[in-house]
XYZ file of C-alpha atoms in Angstrom:
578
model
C 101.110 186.319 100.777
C 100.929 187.591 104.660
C 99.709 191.275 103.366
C 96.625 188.991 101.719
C 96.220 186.538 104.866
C 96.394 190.066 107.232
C 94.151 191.510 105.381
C 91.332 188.556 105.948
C 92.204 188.197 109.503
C 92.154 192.465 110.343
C 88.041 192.207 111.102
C 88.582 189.001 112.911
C 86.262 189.373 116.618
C 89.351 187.789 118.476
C 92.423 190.027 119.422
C 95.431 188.669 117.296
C 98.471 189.764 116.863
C 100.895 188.362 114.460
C 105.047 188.387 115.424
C 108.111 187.123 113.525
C 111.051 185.678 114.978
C 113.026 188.313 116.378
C 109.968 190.159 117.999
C 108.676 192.262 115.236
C 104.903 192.956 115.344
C 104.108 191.591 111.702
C 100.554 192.635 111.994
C 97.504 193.171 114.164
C 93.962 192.966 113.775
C 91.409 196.343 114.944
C 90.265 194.615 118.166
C 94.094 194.251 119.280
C 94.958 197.541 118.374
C 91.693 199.226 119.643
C 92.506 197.849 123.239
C 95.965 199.027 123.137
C 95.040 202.428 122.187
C 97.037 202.659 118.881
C 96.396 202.807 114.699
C 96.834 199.414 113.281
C 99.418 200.984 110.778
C 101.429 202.338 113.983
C 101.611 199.178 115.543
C 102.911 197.190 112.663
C 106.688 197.849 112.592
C 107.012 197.839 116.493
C 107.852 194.955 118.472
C 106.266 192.732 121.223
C 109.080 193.980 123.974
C 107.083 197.907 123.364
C 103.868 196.578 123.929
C 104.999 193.961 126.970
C 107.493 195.737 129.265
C 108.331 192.255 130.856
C 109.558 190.519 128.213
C 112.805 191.035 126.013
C 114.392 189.611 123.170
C 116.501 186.748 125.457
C 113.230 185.659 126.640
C 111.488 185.943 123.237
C 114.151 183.427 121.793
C 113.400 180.646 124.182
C 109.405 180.607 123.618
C 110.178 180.980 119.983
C 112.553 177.939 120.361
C 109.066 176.122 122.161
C 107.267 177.261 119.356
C 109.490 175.063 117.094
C 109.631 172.244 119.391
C 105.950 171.942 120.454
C 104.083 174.234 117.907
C 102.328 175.841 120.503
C 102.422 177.471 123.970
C 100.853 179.896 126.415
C 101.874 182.664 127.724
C 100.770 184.654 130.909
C 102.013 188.583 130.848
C 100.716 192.068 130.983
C 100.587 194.593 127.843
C 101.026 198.188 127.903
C 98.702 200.590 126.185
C 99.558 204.009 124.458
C 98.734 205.818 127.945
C 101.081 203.597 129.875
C 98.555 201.356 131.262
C 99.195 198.094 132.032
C 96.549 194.988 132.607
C 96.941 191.280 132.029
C 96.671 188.826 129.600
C 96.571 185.320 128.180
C 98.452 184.903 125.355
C 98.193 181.799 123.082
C 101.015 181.505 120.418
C 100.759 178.897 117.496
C 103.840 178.861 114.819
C 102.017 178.481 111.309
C 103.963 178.646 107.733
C 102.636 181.283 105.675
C 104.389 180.826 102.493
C 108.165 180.703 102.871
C 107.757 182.574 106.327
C 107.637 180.978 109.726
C 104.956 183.418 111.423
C 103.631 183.452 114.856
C 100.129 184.255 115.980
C 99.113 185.351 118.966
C 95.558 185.014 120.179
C 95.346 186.968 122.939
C 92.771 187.644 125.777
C 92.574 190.467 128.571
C 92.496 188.944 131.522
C 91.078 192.457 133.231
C 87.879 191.449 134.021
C 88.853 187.942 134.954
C 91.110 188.993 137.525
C 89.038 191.866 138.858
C 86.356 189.327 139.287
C 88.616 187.259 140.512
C 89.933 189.282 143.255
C 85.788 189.967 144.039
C 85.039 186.838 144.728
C 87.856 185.946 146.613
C 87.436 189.051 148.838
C 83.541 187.936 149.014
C 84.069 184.318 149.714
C 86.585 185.649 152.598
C 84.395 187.486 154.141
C 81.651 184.906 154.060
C 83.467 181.947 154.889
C 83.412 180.180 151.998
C 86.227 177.878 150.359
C 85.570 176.805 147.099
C 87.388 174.086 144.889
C 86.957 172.208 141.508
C 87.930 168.077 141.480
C 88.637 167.085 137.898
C 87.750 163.170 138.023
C 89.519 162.698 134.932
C 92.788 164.046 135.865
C 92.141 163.393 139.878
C 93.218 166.784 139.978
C 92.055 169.284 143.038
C 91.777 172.978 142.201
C 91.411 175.419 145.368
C 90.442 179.021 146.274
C 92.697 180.291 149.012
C 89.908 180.592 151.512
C 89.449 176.852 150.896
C 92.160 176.193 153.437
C 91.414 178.742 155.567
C 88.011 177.825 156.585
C 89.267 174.124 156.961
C 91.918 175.798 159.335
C 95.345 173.586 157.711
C 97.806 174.300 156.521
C 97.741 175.049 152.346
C 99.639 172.425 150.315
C 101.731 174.176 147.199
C 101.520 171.203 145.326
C 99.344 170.271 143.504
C 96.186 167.236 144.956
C 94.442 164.401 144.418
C 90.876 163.106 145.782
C 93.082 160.995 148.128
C 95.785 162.980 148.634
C 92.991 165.381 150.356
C 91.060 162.532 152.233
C 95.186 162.033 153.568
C 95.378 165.713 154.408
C 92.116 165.998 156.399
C 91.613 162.620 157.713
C 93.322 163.190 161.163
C 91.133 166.255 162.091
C 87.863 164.484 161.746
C 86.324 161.780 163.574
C 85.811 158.504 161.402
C 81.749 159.532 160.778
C 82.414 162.753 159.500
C 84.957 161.429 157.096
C 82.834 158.413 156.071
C 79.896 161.170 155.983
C 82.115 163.251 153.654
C 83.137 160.651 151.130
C 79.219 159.684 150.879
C 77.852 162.638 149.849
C 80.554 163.154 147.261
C 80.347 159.572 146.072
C 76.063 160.119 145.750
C 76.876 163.489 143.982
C 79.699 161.671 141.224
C 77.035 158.613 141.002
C 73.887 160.045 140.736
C 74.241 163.063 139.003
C 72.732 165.219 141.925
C 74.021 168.280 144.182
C 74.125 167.068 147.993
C 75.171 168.991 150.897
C 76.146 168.201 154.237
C 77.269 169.332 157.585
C 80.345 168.250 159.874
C 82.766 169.118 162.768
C 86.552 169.237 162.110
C 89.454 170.376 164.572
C 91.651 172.752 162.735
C 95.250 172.571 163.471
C 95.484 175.123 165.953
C 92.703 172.521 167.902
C 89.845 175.359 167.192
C 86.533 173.059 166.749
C 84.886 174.398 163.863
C 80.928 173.623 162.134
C 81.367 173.557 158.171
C 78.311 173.048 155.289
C 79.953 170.949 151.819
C 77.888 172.038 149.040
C 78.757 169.253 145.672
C 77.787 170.210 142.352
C 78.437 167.906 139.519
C 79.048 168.342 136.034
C 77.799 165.644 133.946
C 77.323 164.967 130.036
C 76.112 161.940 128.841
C 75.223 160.570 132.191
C 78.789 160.463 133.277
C 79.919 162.907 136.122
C 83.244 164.279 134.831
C 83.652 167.040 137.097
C 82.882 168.343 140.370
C 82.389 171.877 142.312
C 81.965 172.883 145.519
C 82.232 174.848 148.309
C 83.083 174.655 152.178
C 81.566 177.443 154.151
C 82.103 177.917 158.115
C 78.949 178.032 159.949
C 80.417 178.426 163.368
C 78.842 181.783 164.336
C 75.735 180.897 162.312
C 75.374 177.653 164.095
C 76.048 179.662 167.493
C 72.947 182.098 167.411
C 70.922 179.703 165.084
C 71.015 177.291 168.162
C 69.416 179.319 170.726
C 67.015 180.657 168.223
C 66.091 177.044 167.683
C 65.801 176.275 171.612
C 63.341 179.620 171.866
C 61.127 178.329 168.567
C 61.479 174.599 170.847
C 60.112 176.318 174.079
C 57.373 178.441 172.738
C 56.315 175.335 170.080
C 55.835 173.276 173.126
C 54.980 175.426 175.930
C 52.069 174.714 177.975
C 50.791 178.118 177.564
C 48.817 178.300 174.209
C 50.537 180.920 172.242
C 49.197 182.273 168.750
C 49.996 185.368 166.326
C 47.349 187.391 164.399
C 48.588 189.413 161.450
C 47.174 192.746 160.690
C 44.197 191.572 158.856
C 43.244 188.898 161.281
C 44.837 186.267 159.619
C 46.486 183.509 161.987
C 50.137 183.784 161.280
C 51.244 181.117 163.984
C 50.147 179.151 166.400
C 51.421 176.159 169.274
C 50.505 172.889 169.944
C 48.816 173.767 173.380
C 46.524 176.217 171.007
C 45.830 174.026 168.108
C 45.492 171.019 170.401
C 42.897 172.818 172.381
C 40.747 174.885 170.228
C 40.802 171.071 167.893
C 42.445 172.096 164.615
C 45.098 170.678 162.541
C 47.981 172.742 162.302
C 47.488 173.481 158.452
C 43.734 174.410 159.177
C 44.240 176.834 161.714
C 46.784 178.888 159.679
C 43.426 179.619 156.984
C 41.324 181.047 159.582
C 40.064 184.527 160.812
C 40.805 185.922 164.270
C 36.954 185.973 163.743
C 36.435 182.375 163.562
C 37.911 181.993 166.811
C 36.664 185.062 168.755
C 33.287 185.692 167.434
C 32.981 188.509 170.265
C 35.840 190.764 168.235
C 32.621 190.512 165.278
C 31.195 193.214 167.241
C 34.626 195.561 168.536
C 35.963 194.628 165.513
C 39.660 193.770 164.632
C 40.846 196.709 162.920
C 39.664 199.071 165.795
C 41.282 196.536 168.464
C 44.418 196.327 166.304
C 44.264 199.917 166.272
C 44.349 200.507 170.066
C 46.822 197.068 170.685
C 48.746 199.330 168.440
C 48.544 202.054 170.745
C 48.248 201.250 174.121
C 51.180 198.044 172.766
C 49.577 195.624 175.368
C 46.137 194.488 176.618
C 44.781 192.017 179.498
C 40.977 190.846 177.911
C 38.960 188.206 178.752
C 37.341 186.181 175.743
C 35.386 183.652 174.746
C 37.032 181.059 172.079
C 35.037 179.187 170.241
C 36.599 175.809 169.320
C 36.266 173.801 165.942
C 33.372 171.579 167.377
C 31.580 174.546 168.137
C 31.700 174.527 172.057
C 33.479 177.458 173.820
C 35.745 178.226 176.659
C 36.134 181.265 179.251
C 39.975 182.488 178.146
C 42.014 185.220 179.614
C 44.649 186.785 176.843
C 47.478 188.715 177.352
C 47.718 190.663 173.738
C 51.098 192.310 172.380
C 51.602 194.396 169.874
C 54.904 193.784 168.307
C 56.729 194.191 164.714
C 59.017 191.848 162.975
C 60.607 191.883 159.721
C 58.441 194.726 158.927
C 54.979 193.414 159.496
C 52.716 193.783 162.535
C 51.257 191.224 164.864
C 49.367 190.803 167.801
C 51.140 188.366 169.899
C 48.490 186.377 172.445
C 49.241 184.063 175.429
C 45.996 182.529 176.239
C 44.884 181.221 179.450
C 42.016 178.529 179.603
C 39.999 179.902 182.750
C 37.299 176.815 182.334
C 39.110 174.996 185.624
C 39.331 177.845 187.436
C 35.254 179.142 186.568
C 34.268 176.098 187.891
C 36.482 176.279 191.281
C 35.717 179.348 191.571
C 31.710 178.255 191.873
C 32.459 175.258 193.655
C 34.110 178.176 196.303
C 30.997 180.200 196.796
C 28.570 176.788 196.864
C 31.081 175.739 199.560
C 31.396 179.468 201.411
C 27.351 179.369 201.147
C 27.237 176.115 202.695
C 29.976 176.688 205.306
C 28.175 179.942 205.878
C 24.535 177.804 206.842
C 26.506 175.106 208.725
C 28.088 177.990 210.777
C 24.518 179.259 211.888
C 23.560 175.822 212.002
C 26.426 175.114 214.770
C 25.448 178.777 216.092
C 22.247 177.317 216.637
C 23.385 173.773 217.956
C 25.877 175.401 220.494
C 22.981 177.724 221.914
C 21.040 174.421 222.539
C 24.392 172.642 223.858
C 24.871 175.534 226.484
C 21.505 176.009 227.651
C 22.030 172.455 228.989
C 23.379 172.831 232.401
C 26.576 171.591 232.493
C 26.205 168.848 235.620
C 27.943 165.582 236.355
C 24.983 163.350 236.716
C 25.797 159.577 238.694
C 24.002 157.651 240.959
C 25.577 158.875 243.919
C 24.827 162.666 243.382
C 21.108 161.686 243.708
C 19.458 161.552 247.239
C 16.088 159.785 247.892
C 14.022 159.018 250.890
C 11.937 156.427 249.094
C 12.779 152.562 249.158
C 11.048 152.134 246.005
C 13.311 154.743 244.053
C 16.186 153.169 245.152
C 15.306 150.008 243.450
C 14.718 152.112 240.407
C 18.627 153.341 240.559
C 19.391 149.655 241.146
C 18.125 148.736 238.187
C 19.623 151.992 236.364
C 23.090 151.592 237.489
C 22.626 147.753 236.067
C 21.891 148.930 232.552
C 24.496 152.132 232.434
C 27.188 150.346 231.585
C 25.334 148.657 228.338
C 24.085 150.447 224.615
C 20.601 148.909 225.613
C 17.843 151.458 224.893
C 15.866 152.299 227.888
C 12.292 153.049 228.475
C 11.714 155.285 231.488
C 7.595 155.808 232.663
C 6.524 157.752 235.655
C 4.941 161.043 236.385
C 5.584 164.095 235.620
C 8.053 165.605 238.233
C 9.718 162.259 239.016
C 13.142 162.659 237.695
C 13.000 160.984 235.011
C 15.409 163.139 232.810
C 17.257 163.002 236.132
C 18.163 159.151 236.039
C 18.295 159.486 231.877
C 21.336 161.974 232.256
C 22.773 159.720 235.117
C 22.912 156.833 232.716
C 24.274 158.745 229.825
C 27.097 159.802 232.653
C 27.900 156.353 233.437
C 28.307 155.006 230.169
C 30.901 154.521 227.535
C 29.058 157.776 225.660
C 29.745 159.869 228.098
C 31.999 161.653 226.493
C 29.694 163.390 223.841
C 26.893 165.497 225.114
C 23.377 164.110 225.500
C 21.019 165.357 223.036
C 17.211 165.846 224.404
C 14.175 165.979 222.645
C 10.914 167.230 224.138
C 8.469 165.470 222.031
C 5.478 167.189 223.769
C 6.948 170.720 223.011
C 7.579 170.493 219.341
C 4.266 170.148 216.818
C 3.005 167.629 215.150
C 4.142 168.909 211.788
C 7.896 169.676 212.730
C 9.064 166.527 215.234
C 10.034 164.341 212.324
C 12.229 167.418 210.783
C 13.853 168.081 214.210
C 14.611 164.412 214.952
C 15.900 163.297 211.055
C 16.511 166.526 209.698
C 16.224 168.102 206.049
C 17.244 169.030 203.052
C 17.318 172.480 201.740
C 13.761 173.151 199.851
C 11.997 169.953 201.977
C 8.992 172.311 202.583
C 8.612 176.074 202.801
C 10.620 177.692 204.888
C 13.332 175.015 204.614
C 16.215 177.712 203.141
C 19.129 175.717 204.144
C 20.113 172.220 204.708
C 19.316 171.188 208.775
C 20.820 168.253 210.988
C 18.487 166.116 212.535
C 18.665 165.111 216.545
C 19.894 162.035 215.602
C 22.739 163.385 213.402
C 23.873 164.808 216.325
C 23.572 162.385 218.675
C 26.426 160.113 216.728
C 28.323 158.106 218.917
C 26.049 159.431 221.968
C 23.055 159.277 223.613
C 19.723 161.313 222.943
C 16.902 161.122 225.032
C 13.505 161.095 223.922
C 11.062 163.133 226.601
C 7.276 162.482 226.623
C 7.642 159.929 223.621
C 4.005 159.381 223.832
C 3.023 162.213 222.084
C 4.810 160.862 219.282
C 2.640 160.651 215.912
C 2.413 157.295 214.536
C 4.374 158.477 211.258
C 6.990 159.415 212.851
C 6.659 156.182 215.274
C 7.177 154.186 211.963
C 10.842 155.936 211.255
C 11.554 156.165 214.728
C 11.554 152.141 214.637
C 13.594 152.017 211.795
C 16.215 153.873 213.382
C 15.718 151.257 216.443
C 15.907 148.465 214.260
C 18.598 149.234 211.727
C 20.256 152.567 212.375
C 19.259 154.693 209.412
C 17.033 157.497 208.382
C 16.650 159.880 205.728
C 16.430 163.678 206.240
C 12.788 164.853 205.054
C 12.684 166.076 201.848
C 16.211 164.065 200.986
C 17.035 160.273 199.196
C 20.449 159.736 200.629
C 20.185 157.023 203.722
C 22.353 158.026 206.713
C 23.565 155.820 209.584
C 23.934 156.437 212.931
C 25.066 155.067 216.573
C 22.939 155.930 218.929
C 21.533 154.885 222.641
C 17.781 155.518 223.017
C 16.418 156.539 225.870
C 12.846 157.388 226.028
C 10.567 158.269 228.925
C 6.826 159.203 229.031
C 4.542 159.948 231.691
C 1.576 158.169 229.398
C 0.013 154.562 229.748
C 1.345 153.143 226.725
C -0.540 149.875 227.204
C -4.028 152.327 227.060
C -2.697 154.342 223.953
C -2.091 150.688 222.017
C -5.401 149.505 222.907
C -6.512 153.039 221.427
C -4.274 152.758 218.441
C -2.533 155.982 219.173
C 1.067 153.702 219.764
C 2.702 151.024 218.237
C 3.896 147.831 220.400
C 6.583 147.043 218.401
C 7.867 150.515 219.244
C 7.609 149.692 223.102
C 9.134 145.992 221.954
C 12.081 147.783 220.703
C 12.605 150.241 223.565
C 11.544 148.164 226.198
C 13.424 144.880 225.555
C 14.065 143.693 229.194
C 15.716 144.679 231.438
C 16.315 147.939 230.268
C 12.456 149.061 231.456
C 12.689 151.366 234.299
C 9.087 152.144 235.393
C 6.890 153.269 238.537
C 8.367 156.209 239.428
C 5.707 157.510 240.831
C 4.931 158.030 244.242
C 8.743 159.775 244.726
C 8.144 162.407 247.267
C 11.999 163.486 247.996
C 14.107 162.816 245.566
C 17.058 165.671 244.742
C 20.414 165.647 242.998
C 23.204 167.238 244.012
């Protein structure tokens, strides 16, 4: 009956091996005896203590006594082949009647690779920092890898755990969030069905603060989790250089400075805010477009021949137009870098907007060209200034003989100390920029120079630009911007010399200034203001030239608004300052 019941079970594709009670090999199959290196024939007559050099007949007894008790067992040994070589195995023995015979059969399983993987992947979880573990929910029973402590940094517990047992164990090195954390992410993973991962901080025994990542993988079947794995890895290090990393990305993301990376065939590979923000794309549109699109001057170098000599020369100052999404464009200065990463080649570009400094730099030379015409302009002014003779003019430095001319100074030294205008007549030759200048001394303008105008010296077509000024282009030979008389007399006095030759045009702004105190230069629109005393003098009969037309009376109403008309200085025979 067991030669027949061999005989079906010799092809069998599981090793089996079939032993009677006091150790004899009854029979083996071709897989069992293939692995041990012997005939089948050979093999049946020995016993299991030849083939298992840890085991021996006292020890045989009590599993065969288990065998009778329980029907089954396992057994965890190593088996020795023909050549002397020993690897492990899993033996499972079942006691089965086989006619009159008690006969046990071993099902047996070399646990080679097992172990050799075994030992791989703990040596390559070591080395990567990885713990694994298995949680049976059914049993509550926790299954770890030796790492599994390690990277937690306790202390590993012999016995076996349960979930809470473990919550116990850990509890005290994490801070309630992380724990609460923890048992949330397992919780989703058992509920839901789903893997979920994590992060948290724990304080390992020795009080070493270390960053770990929980990955939780389920194992479900009918909707019901029943089982879970996972695995604890230390990202310590990892977090240490992926921090600064991240600061760098932080910095150059949102640095002023726009900051963008072409790939080889002009292709934007990055860009930063400051550069999409300011050329006006999106972040996903600028990533489609050609260095082309935004340089249209590169068109005509183009890119491959500047990559080519970026490539060689490794770094490049340019100055570039970019051309924006609306279509305007922008004066840019880019510093260009050649540099490889990860195997690829880019041109790295810091780009400098130069629109501000364009238009400072032509507000500069408008200003330098303007300072440079009000320099000859003051040139010009201070040759005037000091061709006046510098002379301190008062009503005591002025000797007369003549009665009459002291009644004149009378009346001058009355109106000094006022901002009436003043209308001087006489002759030629009778002083009269003499007493002017004394009454510009004597008043509260003294301090500021008198400005004099010669109306009889300066044509016709060129008194009303002297006296009001004008603007640059005003008429031909206007080049530059010019300062009227009455600019420059601000705040001062300006005396107006043989007024009577004034043109009745000019008469007509002249009062305007007397009236209200503003002008425009010739030429200009902009209304200017001014304080200034008016003192005129002409040697004319201005009565005569209104009864001719040739002079206004409300121009000798304005300037000769008693008592500030100081007349009939003729007839002065000696009359000298001093």
């Amino acid at each position: 009956m067991l030669d027949i019941y061999l005989g079906l079970q010799s092809s069998c594709r599981v090793r089996r091996v079939w032993l009677a009670s006091d150790g004899r090999i009854l029979g083996v199959n071709a897989l069992f005896a293939s692995e041990l290196g012997y005939p089948q024939e050979e093999l049946k007559g020995k016993s299991i203590f030849q083939i298992n050099p840890h085991l021996n007949l006292m020890e045989w007894k009590k599993i065969w006594k288990a065998l009778e008790n329980s029907g089954q067992t396992d057994i965890e040994s190593d088996h020795i082949t023909a050549s002397g070589k020993l690897y492990p195995i899993r033996m499972k023995a079942v006691m089965v009647d086989i006619g009159p015979e008690k006969v046990c059969i071993g099902i047996v399983k070399n646990l080679m690779e097992l172990t050799r993987y075994k030992d791989m992947l703990e040596l390559v979880t070591g080395m990567a920092k990885i713990g694994s573990y298995e949680l049976d929910l059914v049993s509550d029973e926790l299954v770890t890898t030796e790492e599994f402590y390690r990277v937690l940094g306790i202390e590993k517990v012999s016995h076996p755990l349960s979930r809470d047992d473990f919550r116990l164990l850990i509890k005290e090195h994490l801070v309630p969030e992380e724990m609460t954390n923890l048992d949330y992410k397992t919780d989703l993973a058992i509920r839901e069905g789903i893997s979920t991962e994590t992060t948290f901080t724990i304080t390992t025994q020795t009080k070493e603060v270390k960053h770990l990542k929980l990955y939780v993988y389920p194992l479900s079947k009918e909707g019901i989790t029943y089982k879970i794995y996972g695995a604890i890895q230390d990202i310590t290090q990892q977090r240490a250089t992926v921090q600064p990393l991240e600061l760098v990305k932080f910095l150059i993301d949102n640095a002023t400075e726009m900051i963008y990376w072409v790939k080889k065939d002009g292709k934007i590979r990055y860009s930063n805010y400051a550069f999409v923000e300011r050329m006006g794309y999106t972040m996903e549109e600028i990533t489609e477009l050609h260095i082309h699109d935004l340089v249209p001057d590169v068109v005509e170098i183009g890119w491959g021949n500047l990559f080519d000599l970026l490539q060689e020369k490794k770094h490049l100052v340019i100055e570039r137009n970019k051309r924006c999404k609306d279509g305007s464009f922008f004066p840019a200065q880019v510093v260009a870098n050649y540099v490889e990463f990860n195997g690829e080649s880019f041109i790295c570009k810091y780009v400098r907007d130069l629109s501000e400094i364009r238009k400072t730099e032509a507000e500069l030379r408008q200003a330098v060209q303007e300072i440079s015409e009000l320099k000859r302009q003051l040139e010009l002014e201070n040759s005037y200034l000091q061709s006046e003779i510098e002379i301190e003019y008062n009503f005591n430095n002025i000797i007369t003989a003549s009665e009459s001319y002291k009644s004149v100074l009378q009346q001058v030294q009355q109106v000094a100390h006022t901002n009436a205008t003043v209308l001087i007549t006489g002759e030629t030759g009778t002083g009269k920029e003499l007493l002017a200048r004394a009454i510009h001394s004597n008043s509260s303008r003294s301090k500021k120079q008198m400005i004099k105008v010669n109306c009889a010296a300066l044509p016709e077509s060129l008194i009303e630009s002297e006296l009001f000024g004008h603007e640059k282009g005003a008429f031909t030979g206007a080049v530059q911007k010019k300062p009227g008389r009455f600019e420059l007399a601000h705040q001062s006095t300006i005396f107006l010399d043989e007024i009577g030759e004034m043109s009745l045009d000019v008469q007509a702004k002249l009062l305007r200034v007397l009236q209200e105190g503003e002008f425009e230069r010739v030429g200009g629109s902009e209304t200017l203001h001014c304080d200034v005393r008016v003192i005129a003098a002409t040697n004319r009969n201005l009565e005569q030239m209104i009864a001719e037309g040739k002079f206004r009376r409300i121009c000798i109403t304005a300037l000769a608004f008693s008592p500030s008309t100081i007349s009939h200085c003729g007839n002065v025979k000696k009359t000298y300052p001093y």
